[in-house]
CSV table of C-alpha atoms in Angstrom, one decimal:
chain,number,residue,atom,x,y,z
A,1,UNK,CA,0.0,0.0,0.0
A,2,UNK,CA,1.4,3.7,-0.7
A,3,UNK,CA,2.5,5.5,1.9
A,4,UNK,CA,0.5,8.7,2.5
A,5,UNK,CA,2.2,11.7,2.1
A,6,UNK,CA,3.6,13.6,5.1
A,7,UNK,CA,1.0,16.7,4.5
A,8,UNK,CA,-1.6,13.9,5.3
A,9,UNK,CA,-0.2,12.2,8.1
A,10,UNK,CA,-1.8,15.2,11.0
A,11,UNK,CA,-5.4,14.1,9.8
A,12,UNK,CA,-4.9,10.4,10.5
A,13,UNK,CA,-4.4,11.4,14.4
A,14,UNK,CA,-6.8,9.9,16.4
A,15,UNK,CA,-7.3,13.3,18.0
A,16,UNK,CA,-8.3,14.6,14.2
A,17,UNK,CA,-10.5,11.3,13.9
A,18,UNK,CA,-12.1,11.9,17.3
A,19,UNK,CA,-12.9,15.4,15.9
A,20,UNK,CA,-14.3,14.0,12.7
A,21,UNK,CA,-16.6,11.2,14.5
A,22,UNK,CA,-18.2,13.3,17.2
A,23,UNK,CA,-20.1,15.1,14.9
A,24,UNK,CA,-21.8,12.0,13.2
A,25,UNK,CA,-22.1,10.3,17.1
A,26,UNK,CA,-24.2,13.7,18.1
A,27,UNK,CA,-26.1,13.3,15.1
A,28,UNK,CA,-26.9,9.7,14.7
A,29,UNK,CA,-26.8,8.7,18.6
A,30,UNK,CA,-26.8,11.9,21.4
A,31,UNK,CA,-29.5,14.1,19.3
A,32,UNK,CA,-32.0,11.3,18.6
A,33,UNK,CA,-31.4,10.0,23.0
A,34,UNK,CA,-31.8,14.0,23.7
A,35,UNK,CA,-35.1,14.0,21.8
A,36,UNK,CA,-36.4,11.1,23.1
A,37,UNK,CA,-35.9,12.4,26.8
A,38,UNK,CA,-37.3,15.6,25.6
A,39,UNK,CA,-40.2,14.1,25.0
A,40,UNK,CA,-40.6,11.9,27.8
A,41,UNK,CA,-40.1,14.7,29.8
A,42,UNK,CA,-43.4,16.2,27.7
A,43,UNK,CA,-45.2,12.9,28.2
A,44,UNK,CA,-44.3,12.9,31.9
A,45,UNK,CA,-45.4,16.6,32.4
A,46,UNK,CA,-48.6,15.7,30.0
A,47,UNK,CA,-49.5,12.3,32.4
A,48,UNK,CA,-49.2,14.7,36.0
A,49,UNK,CA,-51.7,16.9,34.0
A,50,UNK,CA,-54.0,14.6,33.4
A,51,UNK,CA,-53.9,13.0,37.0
A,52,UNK,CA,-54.4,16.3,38.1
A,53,UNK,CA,-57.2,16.9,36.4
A,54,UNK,CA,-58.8,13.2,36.9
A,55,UNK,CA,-58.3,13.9,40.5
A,56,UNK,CA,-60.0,17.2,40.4
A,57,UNK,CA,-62.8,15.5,38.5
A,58,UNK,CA,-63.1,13.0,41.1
A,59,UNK,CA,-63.2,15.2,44.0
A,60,UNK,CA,-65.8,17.2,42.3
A,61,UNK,CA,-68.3,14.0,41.4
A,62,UNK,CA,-67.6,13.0,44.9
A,63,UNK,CA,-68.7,16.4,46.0
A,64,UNK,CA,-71.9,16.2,42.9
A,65,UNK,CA,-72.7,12.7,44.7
A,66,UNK,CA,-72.6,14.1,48.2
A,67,UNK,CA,-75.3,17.0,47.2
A,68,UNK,CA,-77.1,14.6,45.7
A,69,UNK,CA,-77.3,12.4,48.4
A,70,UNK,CA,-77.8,15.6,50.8
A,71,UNK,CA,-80.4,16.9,48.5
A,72,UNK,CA,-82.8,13.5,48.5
A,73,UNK,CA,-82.7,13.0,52.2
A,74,UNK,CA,-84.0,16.4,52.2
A,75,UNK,CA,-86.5,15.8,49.9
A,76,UNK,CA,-87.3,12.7,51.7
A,77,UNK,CA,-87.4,14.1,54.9
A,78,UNK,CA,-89.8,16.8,53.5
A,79,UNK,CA,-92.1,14.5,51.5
A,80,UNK,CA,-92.5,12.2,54.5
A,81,UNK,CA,-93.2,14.9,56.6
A,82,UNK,CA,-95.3,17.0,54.4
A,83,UNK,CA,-97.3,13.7,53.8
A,84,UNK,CA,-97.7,12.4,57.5
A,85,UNK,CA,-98.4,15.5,58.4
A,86,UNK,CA,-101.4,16.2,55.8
A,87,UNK,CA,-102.7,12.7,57.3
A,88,UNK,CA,-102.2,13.2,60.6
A,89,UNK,CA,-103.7,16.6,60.8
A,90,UNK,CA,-106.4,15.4,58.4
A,91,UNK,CA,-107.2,13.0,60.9
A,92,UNK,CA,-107.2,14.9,63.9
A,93,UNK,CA,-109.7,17.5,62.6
A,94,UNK,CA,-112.0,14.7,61.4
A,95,UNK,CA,-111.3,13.4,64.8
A,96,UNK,CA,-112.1,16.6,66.1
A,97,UNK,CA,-115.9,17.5,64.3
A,98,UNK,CA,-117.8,14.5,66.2
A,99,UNK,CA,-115.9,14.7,69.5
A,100,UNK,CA,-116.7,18.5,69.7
A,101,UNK,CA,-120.7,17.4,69.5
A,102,UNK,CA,-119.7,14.8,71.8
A,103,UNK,CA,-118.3,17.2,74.3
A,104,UNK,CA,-120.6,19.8,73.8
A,105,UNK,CA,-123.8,17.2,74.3
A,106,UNK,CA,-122.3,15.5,77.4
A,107,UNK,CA,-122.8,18.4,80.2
A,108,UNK,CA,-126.7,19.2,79.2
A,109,UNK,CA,-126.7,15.6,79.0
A,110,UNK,CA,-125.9,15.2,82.3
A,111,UNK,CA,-128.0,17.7,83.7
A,112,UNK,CA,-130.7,15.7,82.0
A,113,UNK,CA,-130.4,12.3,83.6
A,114,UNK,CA,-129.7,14.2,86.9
A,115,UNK,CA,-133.2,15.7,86.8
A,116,UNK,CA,-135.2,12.8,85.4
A,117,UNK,CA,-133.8,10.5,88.4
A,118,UNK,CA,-135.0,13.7,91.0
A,119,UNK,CA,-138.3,13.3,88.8
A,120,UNK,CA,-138.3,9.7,89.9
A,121,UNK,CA,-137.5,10.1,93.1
A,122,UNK,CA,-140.0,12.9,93.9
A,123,UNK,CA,-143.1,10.1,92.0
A,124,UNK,CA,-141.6,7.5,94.5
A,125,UNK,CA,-142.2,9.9,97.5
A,126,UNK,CA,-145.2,11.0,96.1
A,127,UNK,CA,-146.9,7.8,95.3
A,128,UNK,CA,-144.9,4.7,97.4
A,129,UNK,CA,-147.3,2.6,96.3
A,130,UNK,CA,-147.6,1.4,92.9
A,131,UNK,CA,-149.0,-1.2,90.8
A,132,UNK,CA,-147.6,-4.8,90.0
A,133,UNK,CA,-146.4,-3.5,86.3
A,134,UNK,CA,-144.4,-0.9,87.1
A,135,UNK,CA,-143.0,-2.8,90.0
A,136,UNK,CA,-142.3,-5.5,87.5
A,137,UNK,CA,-140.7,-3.4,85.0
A,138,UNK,CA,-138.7,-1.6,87.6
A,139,UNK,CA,-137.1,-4.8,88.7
A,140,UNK,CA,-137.0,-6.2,84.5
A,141,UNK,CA,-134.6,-3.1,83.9
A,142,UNK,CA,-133.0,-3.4,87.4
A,143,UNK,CA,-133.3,0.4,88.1
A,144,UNK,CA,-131.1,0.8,91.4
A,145,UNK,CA,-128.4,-0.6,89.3
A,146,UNK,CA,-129.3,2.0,86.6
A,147,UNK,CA,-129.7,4.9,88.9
A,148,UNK,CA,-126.2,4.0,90.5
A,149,UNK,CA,-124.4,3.2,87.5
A,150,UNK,CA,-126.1,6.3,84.9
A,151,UNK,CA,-123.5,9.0,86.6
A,152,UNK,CA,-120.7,6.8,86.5
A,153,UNK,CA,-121.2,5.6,82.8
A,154,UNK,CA,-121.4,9.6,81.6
A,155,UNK,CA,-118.3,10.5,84.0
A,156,UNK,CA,-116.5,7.3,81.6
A,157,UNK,CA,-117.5,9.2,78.6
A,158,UNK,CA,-116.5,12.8,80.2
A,159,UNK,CA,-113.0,11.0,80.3
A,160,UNK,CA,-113.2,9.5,77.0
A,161,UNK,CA,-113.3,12.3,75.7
A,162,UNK,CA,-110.7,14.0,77.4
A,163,UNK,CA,-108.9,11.4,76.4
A,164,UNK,CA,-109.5,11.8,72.4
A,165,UNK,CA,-108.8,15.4,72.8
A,166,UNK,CA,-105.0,14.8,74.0
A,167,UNK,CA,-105.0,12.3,71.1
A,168,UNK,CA,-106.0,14.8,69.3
A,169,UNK,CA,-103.9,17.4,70.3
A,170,UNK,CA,-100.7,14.8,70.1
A,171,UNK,CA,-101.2,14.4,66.6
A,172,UNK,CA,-101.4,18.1,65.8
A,173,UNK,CA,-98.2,18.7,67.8
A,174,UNK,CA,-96.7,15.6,66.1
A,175,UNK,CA,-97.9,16.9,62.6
A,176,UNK,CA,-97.8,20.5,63.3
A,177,UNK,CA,-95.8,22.1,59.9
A,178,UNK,CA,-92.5,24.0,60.4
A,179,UNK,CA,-91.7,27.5,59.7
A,180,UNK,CA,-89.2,28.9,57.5
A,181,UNK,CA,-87.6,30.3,61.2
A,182,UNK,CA,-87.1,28.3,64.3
A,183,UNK,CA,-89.6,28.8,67.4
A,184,UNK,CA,-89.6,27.8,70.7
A,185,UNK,CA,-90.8,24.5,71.2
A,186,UNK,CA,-91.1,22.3,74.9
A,187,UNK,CA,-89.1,19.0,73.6
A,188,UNK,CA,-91.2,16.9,75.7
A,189,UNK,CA,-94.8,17.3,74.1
A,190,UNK,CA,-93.2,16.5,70.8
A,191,UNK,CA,-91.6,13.2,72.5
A,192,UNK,CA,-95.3,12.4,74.6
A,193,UNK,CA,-96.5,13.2,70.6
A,194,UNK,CA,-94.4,10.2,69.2
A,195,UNK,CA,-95.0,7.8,72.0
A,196,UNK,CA,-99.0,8.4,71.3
A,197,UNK,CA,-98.1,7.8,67.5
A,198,UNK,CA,-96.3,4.4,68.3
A,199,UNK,CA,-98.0,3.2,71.1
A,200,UNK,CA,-99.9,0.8,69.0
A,201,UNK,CA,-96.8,-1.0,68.2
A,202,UNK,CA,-95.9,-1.4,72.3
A,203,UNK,CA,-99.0,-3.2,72.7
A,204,UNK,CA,-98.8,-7.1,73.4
A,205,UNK,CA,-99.6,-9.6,71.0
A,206,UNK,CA,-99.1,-13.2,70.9
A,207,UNK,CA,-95.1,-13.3,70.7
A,208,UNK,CA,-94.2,-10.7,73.2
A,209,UNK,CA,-95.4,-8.9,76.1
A,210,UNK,CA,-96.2,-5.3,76.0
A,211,UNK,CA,-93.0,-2.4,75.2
A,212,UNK,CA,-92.8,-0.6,78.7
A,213,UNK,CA,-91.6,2.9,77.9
A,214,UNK,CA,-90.5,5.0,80.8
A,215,UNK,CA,-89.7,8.2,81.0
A,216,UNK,CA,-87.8,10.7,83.1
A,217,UNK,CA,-87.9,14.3,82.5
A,218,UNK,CA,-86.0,17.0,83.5
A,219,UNK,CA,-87.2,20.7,83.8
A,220,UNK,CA,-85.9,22.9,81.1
A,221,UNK,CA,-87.2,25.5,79.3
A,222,UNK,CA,-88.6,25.3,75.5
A,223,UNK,CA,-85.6,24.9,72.7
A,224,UNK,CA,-85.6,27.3,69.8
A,225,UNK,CA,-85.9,24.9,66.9
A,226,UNK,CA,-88.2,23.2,64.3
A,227,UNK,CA,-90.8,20.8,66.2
A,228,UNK,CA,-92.0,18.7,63.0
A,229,UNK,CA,-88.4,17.9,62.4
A,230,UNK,CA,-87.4,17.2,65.4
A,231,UNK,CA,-91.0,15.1,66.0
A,232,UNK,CA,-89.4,13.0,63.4
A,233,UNK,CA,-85.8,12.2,65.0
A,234,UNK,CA,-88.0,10.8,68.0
A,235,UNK,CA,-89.7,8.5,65.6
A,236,UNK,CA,-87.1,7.2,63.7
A,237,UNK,CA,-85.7,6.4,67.3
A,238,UNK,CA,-88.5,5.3,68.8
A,239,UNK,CA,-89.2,2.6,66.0
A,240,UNK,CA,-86.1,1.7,65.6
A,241,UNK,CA,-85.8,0.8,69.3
A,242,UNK,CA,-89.0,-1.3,68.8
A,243,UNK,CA,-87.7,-3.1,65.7
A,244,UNK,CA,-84.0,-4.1,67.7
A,245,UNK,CA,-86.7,-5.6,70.8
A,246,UNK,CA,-88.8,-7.4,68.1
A,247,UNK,CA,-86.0,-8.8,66.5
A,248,UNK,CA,-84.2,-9.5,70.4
A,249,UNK,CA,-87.5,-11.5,71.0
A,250,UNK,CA,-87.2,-13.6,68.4
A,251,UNK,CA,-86.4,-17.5,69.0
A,252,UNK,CA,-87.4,-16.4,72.6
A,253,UNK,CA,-90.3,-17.8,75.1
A,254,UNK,CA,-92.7,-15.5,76.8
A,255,UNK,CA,-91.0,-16.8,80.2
A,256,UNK,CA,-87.6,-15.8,78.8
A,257,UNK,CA,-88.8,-12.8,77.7
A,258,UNK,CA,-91.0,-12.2,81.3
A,259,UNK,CA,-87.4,-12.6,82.8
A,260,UNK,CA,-85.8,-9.6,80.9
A,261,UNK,CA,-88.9,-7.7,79.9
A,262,UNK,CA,-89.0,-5.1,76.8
A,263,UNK,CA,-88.2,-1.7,77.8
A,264,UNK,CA,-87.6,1.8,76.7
A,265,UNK,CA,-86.0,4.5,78.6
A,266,UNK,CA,-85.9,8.2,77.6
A,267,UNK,CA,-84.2,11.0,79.6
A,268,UNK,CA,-83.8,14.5,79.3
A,269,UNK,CA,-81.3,16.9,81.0
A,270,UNK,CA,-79.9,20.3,80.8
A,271,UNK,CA,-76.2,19.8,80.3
A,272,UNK,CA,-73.3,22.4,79.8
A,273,UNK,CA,-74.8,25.2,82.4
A,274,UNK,CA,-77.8,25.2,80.5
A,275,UNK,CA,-77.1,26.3,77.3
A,276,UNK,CA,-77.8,22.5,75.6
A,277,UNK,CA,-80.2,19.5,76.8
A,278,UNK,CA,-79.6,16.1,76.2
A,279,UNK,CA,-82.1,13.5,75.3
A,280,UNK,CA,-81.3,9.5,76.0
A,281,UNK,CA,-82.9,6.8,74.2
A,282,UNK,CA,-81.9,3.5,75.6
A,283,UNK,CA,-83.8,-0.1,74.9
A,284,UNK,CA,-82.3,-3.3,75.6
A,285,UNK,CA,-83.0,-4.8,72.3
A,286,UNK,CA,-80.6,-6.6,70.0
A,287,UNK,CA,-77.7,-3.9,70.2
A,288,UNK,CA,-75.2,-3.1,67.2
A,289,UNK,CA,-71.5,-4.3,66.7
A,290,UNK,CA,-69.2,-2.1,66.3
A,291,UNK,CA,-68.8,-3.1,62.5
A,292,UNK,CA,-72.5,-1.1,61.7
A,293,UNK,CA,-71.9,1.2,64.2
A,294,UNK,CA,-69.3,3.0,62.1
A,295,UNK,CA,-71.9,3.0,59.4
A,296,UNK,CA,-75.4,3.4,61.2
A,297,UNK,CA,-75.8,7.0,60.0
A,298,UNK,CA,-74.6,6.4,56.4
A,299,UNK,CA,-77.0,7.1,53.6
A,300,UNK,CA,-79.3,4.1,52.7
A,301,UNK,CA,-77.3,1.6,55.1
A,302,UNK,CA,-79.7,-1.0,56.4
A,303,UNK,CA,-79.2,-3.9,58.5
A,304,UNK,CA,-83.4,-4.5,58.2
A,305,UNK,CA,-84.9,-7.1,55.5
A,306,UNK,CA,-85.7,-6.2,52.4
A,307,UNK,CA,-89.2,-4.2,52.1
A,308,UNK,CA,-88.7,-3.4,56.1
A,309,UNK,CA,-85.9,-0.6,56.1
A,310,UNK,CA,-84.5,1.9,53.4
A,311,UNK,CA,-81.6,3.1,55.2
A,312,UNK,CA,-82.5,6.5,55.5
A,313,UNK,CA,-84.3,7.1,59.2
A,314,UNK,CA,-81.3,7.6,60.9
A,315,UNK,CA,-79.4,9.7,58.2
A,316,UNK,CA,-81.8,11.7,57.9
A,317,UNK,CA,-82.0,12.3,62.0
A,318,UNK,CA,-78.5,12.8,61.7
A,319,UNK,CA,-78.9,15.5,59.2
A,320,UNK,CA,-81.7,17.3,61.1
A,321,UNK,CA,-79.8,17.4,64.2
A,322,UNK,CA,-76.6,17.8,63.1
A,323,UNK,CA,-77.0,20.0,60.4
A,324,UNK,CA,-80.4,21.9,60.7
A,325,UNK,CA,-79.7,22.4,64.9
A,326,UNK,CA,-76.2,22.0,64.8
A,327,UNK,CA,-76.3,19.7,67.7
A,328,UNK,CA,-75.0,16.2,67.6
A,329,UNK,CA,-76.0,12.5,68.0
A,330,UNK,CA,-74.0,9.4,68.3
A,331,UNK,CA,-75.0,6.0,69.4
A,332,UNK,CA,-73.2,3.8,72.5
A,333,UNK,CA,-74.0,-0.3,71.8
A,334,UNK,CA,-73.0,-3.6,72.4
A,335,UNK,CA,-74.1,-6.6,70.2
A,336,UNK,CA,-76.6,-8.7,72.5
A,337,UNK,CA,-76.4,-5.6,75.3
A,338,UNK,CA,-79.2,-3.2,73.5
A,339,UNK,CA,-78.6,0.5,72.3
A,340,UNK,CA,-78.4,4.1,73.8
A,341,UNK,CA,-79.0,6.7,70.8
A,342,UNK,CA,-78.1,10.9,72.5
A,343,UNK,CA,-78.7,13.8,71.1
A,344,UNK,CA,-78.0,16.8,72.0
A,345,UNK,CA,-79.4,20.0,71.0
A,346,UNK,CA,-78.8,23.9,71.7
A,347,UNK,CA,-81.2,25.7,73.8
A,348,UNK,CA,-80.7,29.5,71.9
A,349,UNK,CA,-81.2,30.0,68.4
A,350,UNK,CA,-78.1,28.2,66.6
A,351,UNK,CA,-79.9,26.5,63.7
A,352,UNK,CA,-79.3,26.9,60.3
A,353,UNK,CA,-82.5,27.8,58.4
């Protein structure tokens, strides 16, 4: 092979050769590697956009489903209430038509039978002696049991219908239609209400003995708040306590049961010097582990059958107390051991119209 000339001999270096490759290794190798991270770097930024964004989405259908959720119980709340308390009142002012005749008939009434038995009297003192019929039809009809009996029997209707009047006047309280302000309100006629409106469910039948409900009151003055709402928290409690007994009772004797009868306890109290009460609603029914007990208030939970619960009584209580009231309830339970539902509510006017 010929041997380059000396002029040439500098270029075939390897310090002249490195200078001659670099240029093709930047193009064919380092530019492509430096796009290709430039890019990634693009795609990177691009995909912690995105996730961004997809999170912010999320939160915000989270949030959509949460007013959704907040908005039906509401409209639940307000339908059921609106609807019971159309019926309820309906009922108590066709209740009270006939018992207002009723009432108003009884006193003359009395006055009536007072004066016909003086009439009576007066004819026996008059004229002792009297023929064989009317001495036979006076013992037929057994008239000193009638003239003994006649005051007591319209005293037994006087209370009857005292008796339908506070039946009456419980289900106007119970059904009596909020404002668009809180008033005052005494917390124990709307509790008295709800025990009226259930007290066909405490009745015995032929599984269980009768639901005794006691009660112990404090004195405290009236709250400022909405009674119909409030009327239903106590019923949502009140029936669920009777539906954790029924469901205690079952697989259970009526001497087993006699041994540790049904009960319900409620108790009121003026707590924090008087600027909240307290209301207790205990029952020694089937109690809640502490699994449901995390999820009791959750919207439409249910630990009822099917066709017997739809999950929203106590998340709707919760929303009324806690949200309309700004008060608070909670629940203390133990499986087998019953339940204790409290809530507490402000005395002053603290509620969110």
């Amino acid at each position: 092979m010929p041997k380059l000339p000396e002029l040439f001999e500098p270029f075939v270096d390897g310090g002249l050769l490195s200078i001659l490759v670099s240029p093709a290794l930047y193009y064919f190798l380092y530019q492509p590697l430096r796009m290709e991270n430039r890019e990634r770097q693009l795609v990177e930024q691009e995909l912690r956009r995105s996730g961004k964004q997809l999170q912010l989405q999320t939160e915000q259908l989270m949030q959509t489903l949460q007013n959704l959720q907040d908005f039906q119980l509401k409209l639940v709340q307000s339908e059921k209430m609106s609807a019971l308390g159309n019926l309820v009142a309906g009922v108590a002012h066709e209740i009270n038509n006939p018992l207002g005749f009723i009432a108003g008939n009884l006193a003359p009434a009395e006055d009536y039978v007072r004066d016909l038995l003086r009439l009576i009297d007066l004819y026996q003192q008059k004229f002792p002696r009297t023929d064989a019929e009317i001495s036979d039809k006076l013992k037929a009809i057994d008239f000193d049991y009638i003239r003994e009996d006649l005051p007591k029997l319209l005293n037994s209707m006087k209370e009857g219908v005292v008796r339908i009047h506070d039946i009456s006047t419980s289900l106007r309280t119970f059904s009596r239609a909020d404002h668009d302000h809180p008033i005052f309100f005494n917390i124990h006629d709307g509790i008295n209400s709800t025990i009226l409106i259930l007290k066909h469910r405490l009745k015995a039948n032929e599984s269980r003995q009768e639901i005794k409900i006691t009660t112990s009151y404090s004195e405290m003055p009236p709250i400022e708040c909405f009674p119909g709402q409030l009327n239903q928290v106590f019923m949502n409690l009140l029936a669920n306590a009777i539906d954790a007994i029924e469901e205690a009772n079952r697989g259970r004797t009526l001497k087993e049961i006699e041994e540790n009868p049904n009960r319900i306890g409620i108790y009121t109290a003026l707590i924090e010097d008087g600027q909240r009460i307290q209301i207790r609603i205990q029952d020694n029914g089937v109690g809640i582990s502490d699994q449901v007990k995390q999820k009791v208030f959750d919207h439409v939970f249910t630990t009822k059958e099917i066709g017997k619960g739809t999950g929203l009584g106590l998340a709707i209580s919760r929303q009324i107390v806690v949200e309309k009231h700004r008060g608070s309830i909670q629940v203390n339970s133990e499986l087998g051991q019953g339940s204790e539902f409290i809530v507490t509510l402000p005395i002053h006017k603290t509620v969110v119209a």
